[in-house]
Amino acid sequence: MSGSPSSPHRPARRAEPLQRVLFGGVYGTVFASALAAALENDNGPPNPGYDALWVLVAAVAAAASHGYAHALAHRVAHDPAVVSTFRSVLAEWPLMAAVLPTVAALLSAQAGWWSESSALAAALAVNTAALFGWGLWATRVAGRGWAAACRAGGVDMLFGLFIIAANALSK
């Protein structure tokens, strides 16, 4: 019965990877936005290449620690500790993917395409739009209609706007 298509266990296994993608995407987007907002308050000389590296290293550290915590919390008796930890860390790729727009914006500033301040503003705008998209997608995947999905996306987008507002007020 557990292997049949109608088994209650089957949808849960399929849903977990999607939940990890959604969780990692939202977490990574909020994480990147918070880092970008912090960079805008940096009083030192602009160094977008260093800042891009800093965002990337911080994201790797967050993904590794989150994956490691999952591995410890869900340790499987038949799975060697190293293997389960490695798999858990690799499963955090959505978090890493979500910070790439911020890293790309900073690297484009390093290339001289625009100022670091403009790159960070663009990253915050893209991340805010991405939060809307994550909320929309998650709600649609849950089987809700477009109106509910747009409302959920709007609420998620408020996180991005909150970060932008907090950044503006802190200056």
PDB file of C-alpha atoms in Angstrom:
ATOM      1  CA  MET A   1       0.000   0.000   0.000  1.00  0.00           C
ATOM      2  CA  SER A   2       2.804   2.455   0.768  1.00  0.00           C
ATOM      3  CA  GLY A   3       4.143   2.228  -2.786  1.00  0.00           C
ATOM      4  CA  SER A   4       0.805   2.659  -4.529  1.00  0.00           C
ATOM      5  CA  PRO A   5       0.010   5.927  -6.304  1.00  0.00           C
ATOM      6  CA  SER A   6      -2.896   6.556  -3.935  1.00  0.00           C
ATOM      7  CA  SER A   7      -0.716   6.217  -0.848  1.00  0.00           C
ATOM      8  CA  PRO A   8      -0.886   9.178   1.502  1.00  0.00           C
ATOM      9  CA  HIS A   9       2.926   9.079   1.747  1.00  0.00           C
ATOM     10  CA  ARG A  10       3.518   9.664  -1.949  1.00  0.00           C
ATOM     11  CA  PRO A  11       2.354  13.318  -2.151  1.00  0.00           C
ATOM     12  CA  ALA A  12       4.389  14.221   0.928  1.00  0.00           C
ATOM     13  CA  ARG A  13       7.595  13.006  -0.731  1.00  0.00           C
ATOM     14  CA  ARG A  14       6.817  14.990  -3.878  1.00  0.00           C
ATOM     15  CA  ALA A  15       5.841  18.078  -1.892  1.00  0.00           C
ATOM     16  CA  GLU A  16       9.005  18.213   0.208  1.00  0.00           C
ATOM     17  CA  PRO A  17      11.366  19.270  -2.606  1.00  0.00           C
ATOM     18  CA  LEU A  18       8.918  21.995  -3.661  1.00  0.00           C
ATOM     19  CA  GLN A  19       8.604  23.185  -0.066  1.00  0.00           C
ATOM     20  CA  ARG A  20      12.412  23.334   0.171  1.00  0.00           C
ATOM     21  CA  VAL A  21      12.589  25.375  -3.034  1.00  0.00           C
ATOM     22  CA  LEU A  22       9.938  27.794  -1.796  1.00  0.00           C
ATOM     23  CA  PHE A  23      11.458  28.034   1.679  1.00  0.00           C
ATOM     24  CA  GLY A  24      14.988  28.481   0.366  1.00  0.00           C
ATOM     25  CA  GLY A  25      13.873  30.989  -2.236  1.00  0.00           C
ATOM     26  CA  VAL A  26      12.001  33.165   0.231  1.00  0.00           C
ATOM     27  CA  TYR A  27      14.679  32.830   2.908  1.00  0.00           C
ATOM     28  CA  GLY A  28      17.463  33.603   0.447  1.00  0.00           C
ATOM     29  CA  THR A  29      15.616  36.573  -1.016  1.00  0.00           C
ATOM     30  CA  VAL A  30      14.948  38.116   2.399  1.00  0.00           C
ATOM     31  CA  PHE A  31      18.534  37.324   3.443  1.00  0.00           C
ATOM     32  CA  ALA A  32      19.966  38.995   0.317  1.00  0.00           C
ATOM     33  CA  SER A  33      17.715  42.015   0.812  1.00  0.00           C
ATOM     34  CA  ALA A  34      18.826  42.440   4.402  1.00  0.00           C
ATOM     35  CA  LEU A  35      22.482  42.186   3.352  1.00  0.00           C
ATOM     36  CA  ALA A  36      21.952  44.690   0.524  1.00  0.00           C
ATOM     37  CA  ALA A  37      20.260  47.108   2.914  1.00  0.00           C
ATOM     38  CA  ALA A  38      23.164  46.725   5.339  1.00  0.00           C
ATOM     39  CA  LEU A  39      25.639  47.416   2.541  1.00  0.00           C
ATOM     40  CA  GLU A  40      23.867  50.657   1.688  1.00  0.00           C
ATOM     41  CA  ASN A  41      24.572  51.847   5.215  1.00  0.00           C
ATOM     42  CA  ASP A  42      28.270  51.019   4.936  1.00  0.00           C
ATOM     43  CA  ASN A  43      30.284  54.207   5.470  1.00  0.00           C
ATOM     44  CA  GLY A  44      33.438  52.964   3.771  1.00  0.00           C
ATOM     45  CA  PRO A  45      34.453  53.584   0.174  1.00  0.00           C
ATOM     46  CA  PRO A  46      32.368  51.663  -2.383  1.00  0.00           C
ATOM     47  CA  ASN A  47      33.807  48.243  -3.178  1.00  0.00           C
ATOM     48  CA  PRO A  48      31.078  46.305  -4.989  1.00  0.00           C
ATOM     49  CA  GLY A  49      33.354  43.366  -5.849  1.00  0.00           C
ATOM     50  CA  TYR A  50      34.225  42.797  -2.204  1.00  0.00           C
ATOM     51  CA  ASP A  51      30.585  43.306  -1.234  1.00  0.00           C
ATOM     52  CA  ALA A  52      29.444  40.726  -3.815  1.00  0.00           C
ATOM     53  CA  LEU A  53      31.932  38.260  -2.357  1.00  0.00           C
ATOM     54  CA  TRP A  54      30.722  39.103   1.166  1.00  0.00           C
ATOM     55  CA  VAL A  55      27.086  38.442   0.194  1.00  0.00           C
ATOM     56  CA  LEU A  56      28.059  35.166  -1.474  1.00  0.00           C
ATOM     57  CA  VAL A  57      30.158  33.954   1.482  1.00  0.00           C
ATOM     58  CA  ALA A  58      27.415  34.930   3.939  1.00  0.00           C
ATOM     59  CA  ALA A  59      24.883  32.982   1.849  1.00  0.00           C
ATOM     60  CA  VAL A  60      27.160  29.926   1.713  1.00  0.00           C
ATOM     61  CA  ALA A  61      27.544  30.096   5.492  1.00  0.00           C
ATOM     62  CA  ALA A  62      23.771  30.420   5.955  1.00  0.00           C
ATOM     63  CA  ALA A  63      23.047  27.545   3.561  1.00  0.00           C
ATOM     64  CA  ALA A  64      25.675  25.321   5.155  1.00  0.00           C
ATOM     65  CA  SER A  65      24.493  26.014   8.693  1.00  0.00           C
ATOM     66  CA  HIS A  66      20.852  25.547   7.717  1.00  0.00           C
ATOM     67  CA  GLY A  67      21.627  22.283   5.904  1.00  0.00           C
ATOM     68  CA  TYR A  68      23.727  21.065   8.815  1.00  0.00           C
ATOM     69  CA  ALA A  69      20.919  21.878  11.261  1.00  0.00           C
ATOM     70  CA  HIS A  70      18.504  19.895   9.087  1.00  0.00           C
ATOM     71  CA  ALA A  71      20.932  16.978   9.015  1.00  0.00           C
ATOM     72  CA  LEU A  72      21.206  16.962  12.800  1.00  0.00           C
ATOM     73  CA  ALA A  73      17.470  17.305  13.309  1.00  0.00           C
ATOM     74  CA  HIS A  74      16.568  14.580  10.819  1.00  0.00           C
ATOM     75  CA  ARG A  75      19.455  12.173  11.289  1.00  0.00           C
ATOM     76  CA  VAL A  76      18.529   8.885   9.668  1.00  0.00           C
ATOM     77  CA  ALA A  77      19.859   5.714  11.280  1.00  0.00           C
ATOM     78  CA  HIS A  78      20.658   3.968   7.993  1.00  0.00           C
ATOM     79  CA  ASP A  79      22.302   7.002   6.388  1.00  0.00           C
ATOM     80  CA  PRO A  80      25.925   7.761   7.346  1.00  0.00           C
ATOM     81  CA  ALA A  81      26.265  11.126   9.080  1.00  0.00           C
ATOM     82  CA  VAL A  82      28.584  12.575   6.446  1.00  0.00           C
ATOM     83  CA  VAL A  83      26.305  11.558   3.578  1.00  0.00           C
ATOM     84  CA  SER A  84      23.137  12.938   5.176  1.00  0.00           C
ATOM     85  CA  THR A  85      24.883  16.180   6.117  1.00  0.00           C
ATOM     86  CA  PHE A  86      26.274  16.613   2.609  1.00  0.00           C
ATOM     87  CA  ARG A  87      22.848  15.960   1.082  1.00  0.00           C
ATOM     88  CA  SER A  88      21.183  18.414   3.452  1.00  0.00           C
ATOM     89  CA  VAL A  89      23.696  21.136   2.633  1.00  0.00           C
ATOM     90  CA  LEU A  90      23.312  20.547  -1.112  1.00  0.00           C
ATOM     91  CA  ALA A  91      19.537  20.732  -0.726  1.00  0.00           C
ATOM     92  CA  GLU A  92      19.956  24.381   0.297  1.00  0.00           C
ATOM     93  CA  TRP A  93      20.689  25.397  -3.310  1.00  0.00           C
ATOM     94  CA  PRO A  94      17.487  27.511  -3.532  1.00  0.00           C
ATOM     95  CA  LEU A  95      18.852  29.823  -0.839  1.00  0.00           C
ATOM     96  CA  MET A  96      22.049  30.226  -2.856  1.00  0.00           C
ATOM     97  CA  ALA A  97      20.144  30.789  -6.101  1.00  0.00           C
ATOM     98  CA  ALA A  98      18.016  33.482  -4.460  1.00  0.00           C
ATOM     99  CA  VAL A  99      21.043  35.629  -3.578  1.00  0.00           C
ATOM    100  CA  LEU A 100      22.437  35.550  -7.117  1.00  0.00           C
ATOM    101  CA  PRO A 101      20.493  38.626  -8.379  1.00  0.00           C
ATOM    102  CA  THR A 102      22.045  40.686  -5.579  1.00  0.00           C
ATOM    103  CA  VAL A 103      25.500  39.289  -6.326  1.00  0.00           C
ATOM    104  CA  ALA A 104      25.006  39.942 -10.050  1.00  0.00           C
ATOM    105  CA  ALA A 105      23.948  43.537  -9.415  1.00  0.00           C
ATOM    106  CA  LEU A 106      27.049  44.135  -7.295  1.00  0.00           C
ATOM    107  CA  LEU A 107      29.328  42.510  -9.860  1.00  0.00           C
ATOM    108  CA  SER A 108      27.819  44.697 -12.581  1.00  0.00           C
ATOM    109  CA  ALA A 109      28.676  47.708 -10.423  1.00  0.00           C
ATOM    110  CA  GLN A 110      32.211  46.343 -10.071  1.00  0.00           C
ATOM    111  CA  ALA A 111      32.363  46.199 -13.881  1.00  0.00           C
ATOM    112  CA  GLY A 112      31.488  49.896 -13.945  1.00  0.00           C
ATOM    113  CA  TRP A 113      28.027  49.569 -15.458  1.00  0.00           C
ATOM    114  CA  TRP A 114      26.546  51.658 -12.648  1.00  0.00           C
ATOM    115  CA  SER A 115      27.264  52.807  -9.117  1.00  0.00           C
ATOM    116  CA  GLU A 116      27.147  50.482  -6.150  1.00  0.00           C
ATOM    117  CA  SER A 117      24.270  52.490  -4.713  1.00  0.00           C
ATOM    118  CA  SER A 118      22.256  52.042  -7.919  1.00  0.00           C
ATOM    119  CA  ALA A 119      23.106  48.330  -7.980  1.00  0.00           C
ATOM    120  CA  LEU A 120      21.899  47.886  -4.415  1.00  0.00           C
ATOM    121  CA  ALA A 121      18.688  49.810  -5.145  1.00  0.00           C
ATOM    122  CA  ALA A 122      18.091  47.593  -8.178  1.00  0.00           C
ATOM    123  CA  ALA A 123      18.805  44.458  -6.129  1.00  0.00           C
ATOM    124  CA  LEU A 124      16.284  45.540  -3.500  1.00  0.00           C
ATOM    125  CA  ALA A 125      13.683  46.218  -6.200  1.00  0.00           C
ATOM    126  CA  VAL A 126      14.288  42.840  -7.877  1.00  0.00           C
ATOM    127  CA  ASN A 127      14.198  41.051  -4.522  1.00  0.00           C
ATOM    128  CA  THR A 128      10.927  42.765  -3.599  1.00  0.00           C
ATOM    129  CA  ALA A 129       9.385  41.658  -6.897  1.00  0.00           C
ATOM    130  CA  ALA A 130      10.783  38.163  -6.303  1.00  0.00           C
ATOM    131  CA  LEU A 131       9.064  38.012  -2.916  1.00  0.00           C
ATOM    132  CA  PHE A 132       5.782  38.759  -4.668  1.00  0.00           C
ATOM    133  CA  GLY A 133       6.540  35.938  -7.100  1.00  0.00           C
ATOM    134  CA  TRP A 134       7.424  33.477  -4.332  1.00  0.00           C
ATOM    135  CA  GLY A 135       4.162  34.230  -2.523  1.00  0.00           C
ATOM    136  CA  LEU A 136       2.162  33.963  -5.727  1.00  0.00           C
ATOM    137  CA  TRP A 137       3.779  30.660  -6.699  1.00  0.00           C
ATOM    138  CA  ALA A 138       3.423  29.098  -3.241  1.00  0.00           C
ATOM    139  CA  THR A 139      -0.250  29.980  -3.074  1.00  0.00           C
ATOM    140  CA  ARG A 140      -0.964  28.689  -6.572  1.00  0.00           C
ATOM    141  CA  VAL A 141       0.888  25.434  -5.799  1.00  0.00           C
ATOM    142  CA  ALA A 142      -1.331  25.091  -2.710  1.00  0.00           C
ATOM    143  CA  GLY A 143      -4.322  25.097  -5.058  1.00  0.00           C
ATOM    144  CA  ARG A 144      -5.638  28.574  -4.266  1.00  0.00           C
ATOM    145  CA  GLY A 145      -7.036  30.929  -6.887  1.00  0.00           C
ATOM    146  CA  TRP A 146      -5.343  33.873  -8.529  1.00  0.00           C
ATOM    147  CA  ALA A 147      -6.925  36.463  -6.214  1.00  0.00           C
ATOM    148  CA  ALA A 148      -5.654  34.671  -3.100  1.00  0.00           C
ATOM    149  CA  ALA A 149      -2.264  34.174  -4.761  1.00  0.00           C
ATOM    150  CA  CYS A 150      -1.972  37.881  -5.554  1.00  0.00           C
ATOM    151  CA  ARG A 151      -2.928  38.779  -1.977  1.00  0.00           C
ATOM    152  CA  ALA A 152      -0.318  36.357  -0.618  1.00  0.00           C
ATOM    153  CA  GLY A 153       2.277  37.743  -3.015  1.00  0.00           C
ATOM    154  CA  GLY A 154       1.425  41.262  -1.891  1.00  0.00           C
ATOM    155  CA  VAL A 155       1.867  40.341   1.757  1.00  0.00           C
ATOM    156  CA  ASP A 156       5.195  38.666   0.983  1.00  0.00           C
ATOM    157  CA  MET A 157       6.248  41.715  -0.994  1.00  0.00           C
ATOM    158  CA  LEU A 158       5.635  43.818   2.124  1.00  0.00           C
ATOM    159  CA  PHE A 159       8.687  42.127   3.670  1.00  0.00           C
ATOM    160  CA  GLY A 160      10.822  43.583   0.913  1.00  0.00           C
ATOM    161  CA  LEU A 161       9.207  46.976   1.259  1.00  0.00           C
ATOM    162  CA  PHE A 162       9.743  46.817   5.014  1.00  0.00           C
ATOM    163  CA  ILE A 163      13.457  46.222   4.475  1.00  0.00           C
ATOM    164  CA  ILE A 164      13.630  49.132   2.018  1.00  0.00           C
ATOM    165  CA  ALA A 165      11.721  51.411   4.440  1.00  0.00           C
ATOM    166  CA  ALA A 166      13.908  50.397   7.371  1.00  0.00           C
ATOM    167  CA  ASN A 167      16.959  51.139   5.226  1.00  0.00           C
ATOM    168  CA  ALA A 168      15.636  54.576   4.264  1.00  0.00           C
ATOM    169  CA  LEU A 169      14.748  55.438   7.873  1.00  0.00           C
ATOM    170  CA  SER A 170      18.153  54.359   9.178  1.00  0.00           C
ATOM    171  CA  LYS A 171      20.027  56.841   6.980  1.00  0.00           C
TER     172      LYS A 171
END
